[in-house]
Amino acid sequence: MADILVYALHYEGAFNKNSLGAVSEGAKLAAALGGEAHAVVVGDGATDELCATLGRYGARRVYRVAGPEGLAQPVVDAMAALVGEHHFSYALFGGGLLGFEIGAGLAARLGAGVAMEVTAVRVVDGRLVAERPILGDSAISEISYRSDVGIVIGRLNAFEIAAPGDLDAPVEEVVVAFSEFSTRARMLSRGEQRGEDVDIEGADILVAGGRGLGKAESFELCSELAKAFGPGSAVAATRAVVDAGWYPYAGQIGQTGKTVSPKLYFAAGISGAIQHKVGMQGSENIVAVNKDANAPIFEFADLGIVGDLNKILPKLTAALRARREG
Amino acid sequence: MKICVLVKEVPDAAVRKRIDPASGRMDRSGERTLNPYDTHAIEAAMAIREGGVVEVDEIVAVTMGPEGAVRALHKAVSLGVDRSLHLCDDALAGSDVAATGYALAAALRREAPDLVLLGQQSDDGECYTVGAIVADHLAMPSLTQVIKLDVESPAGGGPPLLRCERQAEYGYDTVEVGLPAVVSVGDAINEPRYPSLKAIMGAKKKPLQTLSVGDLEIDAARVGGDGSAARWSGFKEPPRKPAGTIIEDEDTDATVAQIVAWLDERKLI
Ligand SMILES: Cc1cc2nc3c(=O)[nH]c(=O)nc-3n(C[C@H](O)[C@H](O)[C@H](O)COP(=O)(O)OP(=O)(O)OC[C@H]3O[C@@H](n4cnc5c(N)ncnc54)[C@H](O)[C@@H]3O)c2cc1C
Ligand SMILES: Nc1ncnc2c1ncn2[C@@H]1O[C@H](COP(=O)(O)O)[C@@H](O)[C@H]1O
């Protein structure tokens, strides 16, 4: 028998999808191991009602810990305490920034093995084996654990959310004594939305711009192309250009941005890093323009154009416009 | 204030990284270089030194890796680091990320830094986790993926505070962190400088200390391939998706016509 402890991240009264996927996956794996999946929620804003809903995705019990939100180390303290008390065999995370930080901290604290960016987990001889794609997804490594506790950090969207049942989970309040160092970080402001609100989730066609645009002004090339595609199209971006202030955060695709699956995703000057790919690989058609023939994006583009976006985008825009008008 | 910067030697971006099927480890042949993400951490340390809010006494580069990893340390020194520490021991070969973080923490503990800086990821391992592991062993607060880092002297005196900004799952967070701390920086934090020819030439003359497992408080049973808790038990090929169409743009008008035809065929326009 082996029980699994799953971390569930919430914000403003809702769990994130990634966490619901992790709880669902945890419940499935625990059942195969003959154990139970329990979930842990840390923060002052999570009500009993909200916590209980994790039962619908398979959590048999939810531990609610009062503490600061949005920081990893208090959650490490909480999970280490719960593992100590209830002897969980595995800790499971859906991914995202906090999942990586908490999973890593917990591995150090417990002397546990950790696998990250996991896309699938199997049960082999009563133990978990995690599959992790490596080297730009060109190979998949299989990882098993020698430690008492194994830590699995999923890749964004890797774990499917189960169809919710109607069973709420019992919620247990747990008081955790936080370590001195984990209270030495203080959230001053959280969730700031930089830039205007843009809707990329409703668009059928997305023209996404990356660092290859070279400067903020070049986003004009993307917006002109989007306009030429007609209504139902919008402009999206990578983290690199959002961090640089070239495009609003609301338009970012990827691990710490949105997940999209438009009919057409058109990338201009985007390398195709894993953290970007996880947010758009469900697109029906993927077209990429990149001047580097070795760019990873060509490994998963349906149509790849090796060339300079400054030459190609204006002419393509003109051609599409001519078609619409003609 | 003393800053330690973690650096790693990785295969050059132009080298096709692969796993040696026999050993299950990274193939270490081919051109190698300083992990490009670490140059941002070095630059962040230099920015604190040059910012003048706090006095930076020393910037020390720390690496764990085989003998060749000294090249990464030389490169770090050419970018402004004062001296370096090389944790090099056959007993460490094959360490997983948790064991690597454990050993690095032991080396860092000896230096007792006020701030440990590192890159957002290693270009080969891509674990994104060394920072959080090291921090827990050192009992220091930690944040990863920081893209703005300011050191502030509290008005009422006391140790300096860090003000960090980073993008997390719901937008940008600003977090205040008390030193000593471990911070991994994102690549948007700065534009790393290029080393001067003089700095490159002088890099080998700066102090470099090599340490083995026995020099540090490291439990040898917790490092190396045998001591690692995560075991690579196998490899497999990912499912192959049919290769896409590739167009090399030579005549842009012709390229555009091909793109339009492709889109048309799929009723996307
Ligand atoms: C924890 C974490 C979370 C992250 N979350 C996200 C996320 O949510 N979303 C995200 O996108 N990224 C995310 N990232 C960052 C990600 O790893 C990459 O750094 C980022 O996606 C790269 O953006 P880019 O493709 O615009 O830039 P680059 O990787 O710099 O690529 C630019 C590309 O443009 C090409 N180019 C240059 N000039 C031209 C030209 N004239 N014509 C054509 N092509 C040109 C280059 O060949 C290059 O391939 C995250 C990283 C981490 C560690
Ligand atoms: N062997 C190592 N020696 C020193 N620093 C390392 C080592 N491995 C990783 N790092 C640091 O940790 C960061 C994150 O690496 P990773 O967690 O492997 O993605 C890198 O940018 C380096 O700064």
XYZ file of C-alpha atoms and ligand atoms in Angstrom:
671
model
C 0.000 0.000 0.000
C 1.291 3.408 -0.846
C -0.335 6.800 -0.393
C 0.303 9.877 -2.511
C 0.303 13.480 -1.305
C -0.685 15.963 -4.017
C -0.107 19.703 -3.868
C -3.029 21.825 -5.036
C -2.430 25.469 -5.917
C -5.314 27.906 -5.604
C -5.730 31.589 -6.338
C -8.668 33.888 -5.759
C -11.101 31.127 -4.881
C -10.254 28.529 -7.526
C -7.760 25.728 -8.029
C -5.606 25.935 -11.112
C -6.263 23.370 -13.821
C -2.820 21.926 -13.498
C -3.508 21.065 -9.863
C -6.818 19.402 -10.697
C -4.918 17.309 -13.253
C -2.386 16.369 -10.574
C -5.087 15.376 -8.071
C -6.789 13.279 -10.775
C -3.513 11.598 -11.697
C -2.631 11.067 -8.028
C -5.975 9.357 -7.385
C -5.520 7.080 -10.401
C -1.980 6.096 -9.404
C -2.874 5.616 -5.739
C -5.683 3.276 -6.719
C -3.218 1.235 -8.789
C -0.866 1.128 -5.800
C -3.664 0.108 -3.426
C -3.463 3.370 -1.485
C -5.107 6.771 -1.325
C -4.375 10.219 -2.714
C -4.599 13.107 -0.275
C -4.216 16.752 -1.152
C -2.619 19.664 0.652
C -3.705 23.292 0.308
C -1.694 26.098 1.877
C -3.012 29.616 2.249
C -5.365 31.798 4.172
C -7.767 32.286 1.281
C -8.850 28.665 0.799
C -12.255 27.954 2.345
C -13.348 24.535 3.578
C -15.906 24.428 0.739
C -13.214 25.022 -1.874
C -10.822 22.465 -0.353
C -13.565 19.841 -0.162
C -14.140 20.027 -3.941
C -10.818 18.260 -4.495
C -12.692 15.124 -3.442
C -14.517 15.273 -6.777
C -11.206 14.672 -8.538
C -10.294 11.779 -6.299
C -8.621 13.209 -3.171
C -9.774 11.159 -0.160
C -8.689 13.788 2.343
C -7.573 17.380 2.139
C -5.146 19.008 4.579
C -5.613 22.730 4.892
C -2.683 24.674 6.276
C -2.951 28.355 7.161
C 0.021 30.282 5.844
C 1.325 32.691 3.226
C 0.226 32.180 -0.396
C 2.352 32.148 -3.508
C 5.618 31.176 -1.805
C 7.182 27.730 -2.002
C 9.081 27.222 1.222
C 6.146 27.336 3.669
C 4.564 24.584 1.547
C 7.777 22.537 1.824
C 7.487 22.799 5.612
C 3.840 21.724 5.469
C 4.399 18.788 3.138
C 7.465 17.582 5.039
C 5.382 17.585 8.236
C 2.546 15.665 6.556
C 4.916 13.100 5.047
C 6.500 12.656 8.488
C 3.148 12.057 10.125
C 1.316 10.014 7.514
C 4.196 8.290 5.703
C 3.254 9.121 2.148
C 5.305 7.213 -0.414
C 5.068 9.849 -3.141
C 4.515 13.572 -3.505
C 2.988 14.748 -6.767
C 2.931 18.182 -8.383
C 1.205 19.384 -11.521
C 4.121 21.586 -12.495
C 4.135 25.349 -12.828
C 6.696 27.516 -11.128
C 5.685 26.773 -7.534
C 5.416 23.034 -8.172
C 9.060 23.001 -9.272
C 10.214 25.027 -6.273
C 8.222 23.075 -3.699
C 9.081 19.666 -5.184
C 12.777 20.533 -5.239
C 12.792 21.888 -1.698
C 10.938 18.823 -0.459
C 13.419 16.512 -2.203
C 16.241 18.211 -0.322
C 14.376 18.130 2.981
C 13.452 14.439 2.774
C 16.494 13.140 0.919
C 14.020 12.067 -1.732
C 14.533 11.403 -5.421
C 12.870 13.869 -7.761
C 11.852 13.747 -11.428
C 10.627 16.889 -13.162
C 8.887 17.706 -16.455
C 7.218 14.322 -16.154
C 4.753 13.538 -18.954
C 3.597 10.088 -17.827
C 3.744 7.906 -14.718
C 3.410 4.130 -14.691
C 3.077 1.584 -11.923
C 5.711 -1.135 -12.244
C 5.912 -3.865 -9.592
C 3.988 -1.760 -7.134
C 6.196 1.300 -7.552
C 6.020 4.431 -9.649
C 8.192 4.970 -12.707
C 8.189 8.495 -14.121
C 8.769 9.317 -17.784
C 10.660 12.505 -18.443
C 11.403 13.802 -21.934
C 14.913 15.244 -22.163
C 17.174 17.013 -24.642
C 14.440 18.987 -26.305
C 12.041 16.041 -26.220
C 14.331 13.941 -28.426
C 14.463 11.119 -25.855
C 12.393 9.990 -22.893
C 14.177 8.924 -19.736
C 12.508 6.604 -17.248
C 13.105 7.373 -13.624
C 12.489 5.200 -10.608
C 13.070 5.957 -6.955
C 15.371 4.396 -4.402
C 14.317 6.677 -1.568
C 11.438 6.147 0.876
C 9.627 9.017 -0.794
C 9.545 9.701 -4.533
C 8.757 13.144 -5.896
C 7.051 13.619 -9.247
C 6.782 17.075 -10.804
C 4.574 16.957 -13.877
C 4.885 18.965 -17.036
C 2.176 21.557 -17.575
C -1.012 19.939 -18.926
C 0.524 16.449 -18.815
C -2.047 15.058 -16.389
C -5.618 14.890 -17.550
C -8.364 16.261 -15.332
C -10.823 13.500 -14.424
C -14.527 14.024 -14.978
C -15.566 15.379 -11.577
C -17.611 13.081 -9.346
C -19.898 14.327 -6.594
C -18.011 13.199 -3.510
C -16.529 16.001 -1.430
C -13.446 15.227 0.643
C -13.163 15.684 4.409
C -10.980 18.699 5.183
C -8.551 18.567 8.071
C -7.018 21.712 9.496
C -3.293 21.203 10.124
C -1.094 23.613 12.048
C 2.477 23.750 10.804
C 5.426 25.408 12.491
C 7.227 27.120 9.613
C 11.017 27.192 9.533
C 12.678 30.481 10.274
C 14.022 30.810 6.734
C 10.778 30.078 4.985
C 9.192 33.074 6.659
C 12.031 35.348 5.603
C 10.439 35.897 2.184
C 7.427 38.195 2.100
C 5.005 38.670 -0.787
C 4.700 42.400 -1.460
C 2.385 42.125 -4.454
C 1.074 39.133 -6.338
C -0.352 38.441 -9.762
C 0.324 41.828 -11.327
C -1.018 41.820 -14.900
C 1.516 43.774 -16.903
C 0.092 45.481 -19.959
C -3.422 45.628 -21.300
C -5.899 42.768 -21.384
C -5.782 40.815 -24.642
C -7.892 37.759 -25.395
C -5.911 34.966 -27.026
C -7.979 32.059 -25.759
C -10.991 32.867 -27.908
C -9.055 33.273 -31.190
C -9.115 30.761 -34.062
C -5.879 32.100 -35.459
C -2.940 33.244 -33.348
C 0.097 35.059 -34.678
C 2.708 34.703 -31.951
C 5.825 36.862 -31.745
C 9.114 36.079 -30.010
C 12.510 37.576 -29.328
C 13.357 37.188 -33.017
C 11.222 40.279 -33.650
C 14.206 42.193 -32.302
C 12.295 45.110 -30.804
C 8.877 46.009 -29.374
C 7.900 48.001 -32.468
C 8.213 44.912 -34.654
C 5.102 43.469 -33.011
C 3.401 45.621 -35.607
C 4.399 42.947 -38.158
C 2.437 40.379 -36.144
C -0.626 42.559 -35.615
C -0.741 43.456 -39.323
C -0.542 39.788 -40.244
C -3.268 38.940 -37.710
C -5.475 41.647 -39.196
C -4.884 40.267 -42.668
C -6.063 36.844 -41.486
C -9.333 38.570 -40.598
C -11.728 38.406 -37.647
C -11.106 35.690 -35.074
C -7.365 36.256 -35.042
C -5.196 37.705 -32.301
C -1.554 38.292 -31.407
C 0.242 36.237 -28.734
C 3.794 36.179 -27.331
C 6.558 34.270 -25.546
C 7.751 34.959 -22.010
C 10.988 36.410 -23.342
C 9.191 39.345 -24.980
C 6.632 39.756 -22.192
C 9.444 39.970 -19.628
C 11.067 42.548 -21.898
C 7.865 44.610 -21.841
C 7.196 44.277 -25.599
C 3.781 42.671 -25.218
C 1.158 42.302 -22.434
C 1.326 39.356 -20.056
C -2.290 38.469 -20.885
C -1.077 37.499 -24.370
C 1.620 35.059 -23.206
C 1.489 31.404 -24.117
C 3.217 28.752 -22.032
C 4.023 27.332 -18.645
C 3.400 30.564 -16.749
C 0.958 31.949 -19.319
C -2.041 30.668 -21.233
C -2.689 27.314 -22.831
C -4.213 27.673 -26.287
C -5.318 25.380 -29.091
C -6.319 27.533 -32.059
C -6.965 26.263 -35.586
C -3.764 27.982 -36.662
C -0.779 29.008 -34.571
C 1.730 31.074 -36.543
C 5.093 31.673 -34.820
C 7.405 34.520 -35.817
C 10.902 34.534 -34.319
C 10.135 31.924 -31.656
C 12.674 29.204 -30.796
C 10.117 26.710 -29.472
C 11.372 26.205 -25.897
C 9.576 23.484 -23.920
C 7.941 26.042 -21.622
C 6.387 27.682 -24.649
C 5.536 24.456 -26.432
C 3.490 23.104 -23.509
C 1.068 25.982 -23.965
C 0.466 25.619 -27.704
C 1.207 22.070 -28.805
C -2.522 21.314 -28.953
C -2.941 23.748 -31.874
C -4.455 22.147 -34.978
C -1.910 23.623 -37.400
C 1.498 24.985 -36.472
C 3.444 27.272 -38.820
C 6.815 28.736 -37.848
C 9.133 31.311 -39.381
C 12.638 31.221 -37.947
C 15.992 32.079 -39.477
C 17.769 29.270 -37.641
C 17.205 25.926 -39.380
C 18.094 24.158 -36.092
C 15.469 25.947 -34.005
C 13.546 23.400 -31.888
C 10.230 24.732 -33.171
C 10.868 23.052 -36.526
C 10.696 19.702 -34.728
C 6.984 20.183 -34.124
C 5.874 22.656 -36.823
C 3.584 21.355 -39.566
C 4.982 24.006 -41.892
C 8.385 25.498 -41.178
C 9.884 28.407 -43.061
C 13.599 28.937 -42.628
C 14.023 32.627 -43.274
C 13.932 36.199 -42.015
C 10.582 37.235 -40.575
C 11.256 40.835 -41.598
C 11.160 39.743 -45.220
C 8.418 37.146 -45.023
C 5.768 38.683 -42.760
C 5.149 41.903 -44.760
C 4.814 40.004 -48.044
C 2.574 37.366 -46.513
C 0.413 40.105 -44.996
C 0.123 41.796 -48.382
C -0.733 38.510 -50.100
C -3.488 37.670 -47.599
C -4.874 41.166 -47.817
C -4.939 41.014 -51.617
C -6.854 37.749 -51.439
C -9.445 39.109 -49.051
C -9.944 42.192 -51.142
C -9.829 40.369 -54.448
C 28.751 41.271 1.382
C 29.922 38.074 -0.219
C 28.214 36.632 -3.300
C 28.663 33.096 -4.588
C 27.589 32.376 -8.157
C 26.889 28.822 -9.248
C 28.147 28.045 -12.735
C 28.210 24.938 -14.882
C 30.002 23.820 -17.988
C 27.603 22.553 -20.658
C 27.816 21.394 -24.274
C 27.981 24.291 -26.693
C 24.563 25.202 -28.113
C 25.783 24.172 -31.560
C 26.569 20.641 -30.365
C 23.778 18.135 -30.645
C 23.298 16.950 -27.069
C 22.780 13.246 -26.667
C 22.736 10.477 -24.099
C 25.380 7.788 -24.271
C 23.180 4.677 -24.479
C 25.843 2.542 -22.769
C 26.207 4.617 -19.595
C 22.871 6.413 -19.569
C 24.741 9.653 -18.963
C 25.203 12.780 -21.005
C 27.704 12.367 -23.819
C 30.472 14.757 -22.753
C 32.425 14.862 -25.986
C 32.316 17.916 -28.227
C 32.758 21.654 -27.635
C 31.802 22.835 -24.172
C 31.145 26.234 -22.736
C 29.858 28.154 -19.707
C 26.110 27.614 -19.343
C 24.740 30.762 -21.039
C 22.061 31.203 -18.325
C 24.823 31.529 -15.712
C 26.273 34.606 -17.407
C 23.093 36.425 -16.307
C 23.765 35.404 -12.698
C 27.350 36.688 -12.923
C 26.115 39.937 -14.468
C 23.539 40.283 -11.655
C 26.366 39.946 -9.105
C 28.380 42.593 -10.951
C 25.340 44.878 -11.013
C 25.050 44.630 -7.214
C 28.759 45.405 -6.865
C 28.544 48.350 -9.234
C 25.190 49.525 -7.866
C 26.866 50.811 -4.721
C 23.978 50.160 -2.295
C 26.048 47.558 -0.469
C 29.756 46.905 -0.431
C 30.518 43.663 -2.259
C 33.749 42.241 -0.874
C 33.959 39.213 -3.049
C 32.248 37.352 -5.879
C 33.105 33.647 -5.920
C 32.193 31.211 -8.711
C 31.400 27.675 -7.586
C 31.046 24.637 -9.813
C 30.777 20.900 -9.443
C 31.946 18.902 -12.416
C 34.750 16.987 -14.082
C 38.244 18.446 -14.599
C 37.284 20.276 -17.766
C 34.809 22.375 -15.821
C 37.659 24.748 -14.899
C 37.060 26.311 -18.309
C 33.643 27.475 -17.121
C 35.328 28.961 -14.040
C 37.887 30.795 -16.199
C 35.093 32.207 -18.282
C 33.275 33.300 -15.105
C 36.418 35.032 -13.870
C 36.795 36.818 -17.208
C 33.285 38.194 -16.653
C 34.217 39.724 -13.299
C 34.303 36.964 -10.682
C 37.193 37.331 -8.165
C 38.044 33.703 -7.464
C 36.601 30.246 -7.911
C 35.924 26.935 -6.281
C 35.873 23.656 -8.165
C 34.243 20.655 -6.552
C 35.764 17.797 -8.519
C 35.710 14.160 -7.500
C 35.038 10.876 -9.282
C 32.742 9.997 -6.396
C 30.377 12.729 -7.601
C 30.027 11.451 -11.163
C 26.500 10.482 -12.069
C 24.880 12.482 -9.248
C 21.229 13.311 -9.839
C 19.974 16.845 -9.329
C 19.197 16.285 -5.628
C 22.689 14.901 -4.961
C 24.243 17.727 -6.997
C 22.397 20.313 -4.928
C 23.405 18.537 -1.719
C 27.101 18.571 -2.661
C 27.013 22.166 -3.906
C 25.377 23.216 -0.638
C 28.263 21.628 1.278
C 30.769 23.653 -0.760
C 28.733 26.832 -0.313
C 28.358 26.329 3.436
C 32.110 26.579 3.758
C 32.059 29.952 1.994
C 29.173 31.305 4.126
C 27.928 33.713 1.450
C 25.308 36.400 2.014
C 23.826 35.715 -1.388
C 23.947 32.745 -3.752
C 23.046 33.508 -7.359
C 22.471 30.982 -10.134
C 20.964 30.683 -13.591
C 17.332 29.831 -14.417
C 18.342 26.476 -15.885
C 21.307 24.485 -17.057
C 21.332 24.111 -20.814
C 21.892 20.352 -20.598
C 20.233 19.148 -17.372
C 17.296 21.561 -17.563
C 16.050 20.720 -14.095
C 15.215 24.285 -12.971
C 15.623 23.022 -9.430
C 19.234 23.278 -8.202
C 18.483 26.644 -6.541
C 15.568 25.397 -4.432
C 17.509 22.272 -3.424
C 20.619 24.195 -2.393
C 18.491 26.714 -0.454
C 16.782 24.048 1.619
C 20.112 22.462 2.573
C 21.505 25.866 3.513
C 18.294 26.841 5.364
C 18.029 30.015 3.320
C 15.001 31.630 1.707
C 14.942 31.249 -2.042
C 13.209 32.352 -5.223
C 13.722 31.201 -8.806
C 13.265 32.947 -12.183
C 13.870 36.450 -10.789
C 13.991 39.135 -13.512
C 14.482 42.210 -11.349
C 16.704 42.173 -8.298
C 17.297 45.225 -6.121
C 19.287 45.351 -2.931
C 17.903 47.726 -0.331
C 19.394 48.919 2.916
C 16.591 49.049 5.484
C 16.095 52.579 6.796
C 16.410 51.459 10.423
C 19.693 49.626 9.808
C 20.081 45.846 9.861
C 21.067 43.469 7.094
C 20.206 44.403 3.478
C 16.979 43.138 1.930
C 16.371 41.920 -1.617
C 13.408 43.094 -3.616
C 12.711 40.521 -6.324
C 10.280 40.453 -9.208
C 9.369 37.429 -11.226
C 6.641 35.990 -13.346
C 4.704 33.200 -11.616
C 1.548 31.374 -12.640
C -0.856 34.280 -12.126
C 1.216 37.262 -13.241
C 4.187 39.149 -11.819
C 5.023 38.816 -8.127
C 7.185 41.125 -6.056
C 8.789 39.447 -3.071
C 11.016 40.829 -0.349
C 13.682 38.429 0.839
C 15.971 38.730 3.846
C 19.616 37.723 3.451
C 21.290 35.314 3.351
C 19.325 33.959 0.397
C 19.509 31.904 -2.794
C 18.185 33.487 -5.989
C 18.035 32.042 -9.483
C 17.762 34.715 -12.164
C 15.811 34.594 -15.407
C 17.492 35.514 -18.675
C 15.457 38.729 -18.961
C 17.215 40.224 -15.924
C 20.112 41.788 -17.830
C 22.364 41.809 -20.905
C 25.594 40.077 -19.841
C 28.746 41.946 -20.772
C 31.422 40.579 -23.054
C 34.763 39.898 -21.410
C 37.669 42.124 -22.435
C 40.689 40.485 -24.031
C 42.716 41.486 -20.978
C 40.193 39.804 -18.656
C 40.310 36.631 -20.736
C 44.100 36.580 -20.646
C 44.193 37.223 -16.897
C 41.489 34.727 -15.956
C 43.843 31.820 -15.312
C 45.862 33.850 -12.813
C 42.966 34.381 -10.402
C 42.765 32.032 -7.396
C 41.105 28.700 -8.073
C 40.676 26.109 -5.383
C 39.861 22.487 -6.113
C 37.963 20.508 -3.499
C 37.161 16.843 -3.225
C 34.395 15.118 -1.296
C 36.743 14.481 1.630
C 37.405 18.209 2.033
C 33.768 18.895 2.768
C 31.070 17.601 5.037
C 29.580 15.338 2.415
C 28.174 11.910 3.151
C 29.664 9.907 0.283
C 26.671 7.566 0.398
C 24.415 10.408 -0.743
C 26.256 11.385 -3.933
C 27.331 9.876 -7.239
C 25.319 7.522 -9.391
C 24.976 4.957 -6.586
C 24.049 7.502 -3.938
C 21.401 9.246 -6.003
C 17.797 8.629 -5.012
C 16.413 9.035 -8.528
C 17.598 6.286 -10.826
C 17.505 6.484 -14.597
C 16.107 3.055 -15.264
C 15.800 3.302 -19.024
C 15.332 5.344 -22.150
C 12.924 5.247 -24.983
C 12.215 7.044 -28.208
C 9.362 9.514 -28.120
C 6.484 8.760 -30.475
C 7.460 10.173 -33.853
C 5.098 12.686 -35.272
C 5.262 12.940 -39.069
C 7.842 15.552 -40.046
C 6.433 18.870 -41.182
C 7.062 20.551 -44.509
C 10.148 22.759 -44.500
C 10.638 25.652 -46.904
C 14.012 27.371 -47.178
C 13.263 30.947 -48.091
C 15.286 31.929 -51.133
C 12.760 33.784 -53.253
C 10.327 35.360 -50.788
C 7.525 35.809 -53.337
C 7.647 32.110 -54.122
C 7.829 31.264 -50.401
C 4.787 33.378 -49.659
C 2.873 31.733 -52.524
C 3.716 28.333 -51.004
C 2.553 29.415 -47.540
C -0.716 30.766 -48.951
C -1.322 27.533 -50.882
C -0.624 25.484 -47.746
C -3.049 27.568 -45.671
C -5.623 27.448 -48.446
C -5.461 23.662 -48.642
C -6.317 23.483 -44.946
C -9.102 26.071 -45.294
C -7.343 28.412 -42.877
C -7.854 31.447 -45.088
C 10.085 28.218 -15.195
C 10.012 28.777 -16.577
C 8.790 29.183 -17.081
C 8.704 29.682 -18.365
N 7.473 30.018 -18.842
C 7.366 30.397 -20.142
C 6.091 30.675 -20.731
O 5.041 30.617 -20.076
N 6.047 31.017 -22.032
C 7.161 31.117 -22.810
O 7.042 31.444 -24.000
N 8.380 30.893 -22.273
C 8.510 30.540 -20.971
N 9.746 30.331 -20.445
C 10.934 30.745 -21.225
C 11.352 29.766 -22.276
O 12.232 28.833 -21.693
C 12.121 30.484 -23.416
O 13.187 31.203 -22.875
C 11.236 31.452 -24.217
O 10.046 30.798 -24.629
C 12.009 31.917 -25.424
O 11.288 32.901 -26.108
P 11.589 33.222 -27.644
O 11.348 31.999 -28.461
O 10.807 34.450 -27.961
O 13.122 33.651 -27.643
P 14.428 32.881 -28.116
O 14.510 31.552 -27.492
O 15.540 33.837 -27.902
O 14.197 32.646 -29.667
C 14.211 33.663 -30.636
C 14.206 32.985 -31.997
O 14.093 33.969 -33.023
C 14.866 33.567 -34.134
N 15.141 34.782 -34.926
C 15.972 35.806 -34.604
N 15.931 36.749 -35.556
C 15.061 36.318 -36.498
C 14.604 36.848 -37.732
N 15.006 38.041 -38.178
N 13.731 36.114 -38.458
C 13.298 34.905 -38.028
N 13.695 34.356 -36.857
C 14.552 35.059 -36.096
C 16.086 32.929 -33.530
O 16.662 32.035 -34.459
C 15.501 32.221 -32.310
O 15.168 30.875 -32.591
C 9.864 29.822 -19.159
C 11.091 29.421 -18.649
C 11.179 28.894 -17.379
C 12.507 28.441 -16.888
N 27.095 20.977 -11.396
C 26.776 22.254 -11.141
N 27.698 23.083 -10.576
C 27.387 24.366 -10.299
N 26.204 24.931 -10.573
C 25.264 24.159 -11.145
C 25.488 22.783 -11.456
N 24.356 22.294 -12.018
C 23.484 23.318 -12.051
N 24.022 24.450 -11.531
C 23.399 25.794 -11.404
O 22.018 25.646 -11.243
C 21.315 26.322 -12.269
C 20.063 25.538 -12.600
O 20.399 24.275 -13.111
P 19.337 23.121 -13.326
O 18.549 23.004 -12.063
O 20.144 21.910 -13.667
O 18.470 23.544 -14.485
C 22.308 26.484 -13.403
O 22.042 27.638 -14.177
C 23.619 26.627 -12.644
O 23.780 27.973 -12.248
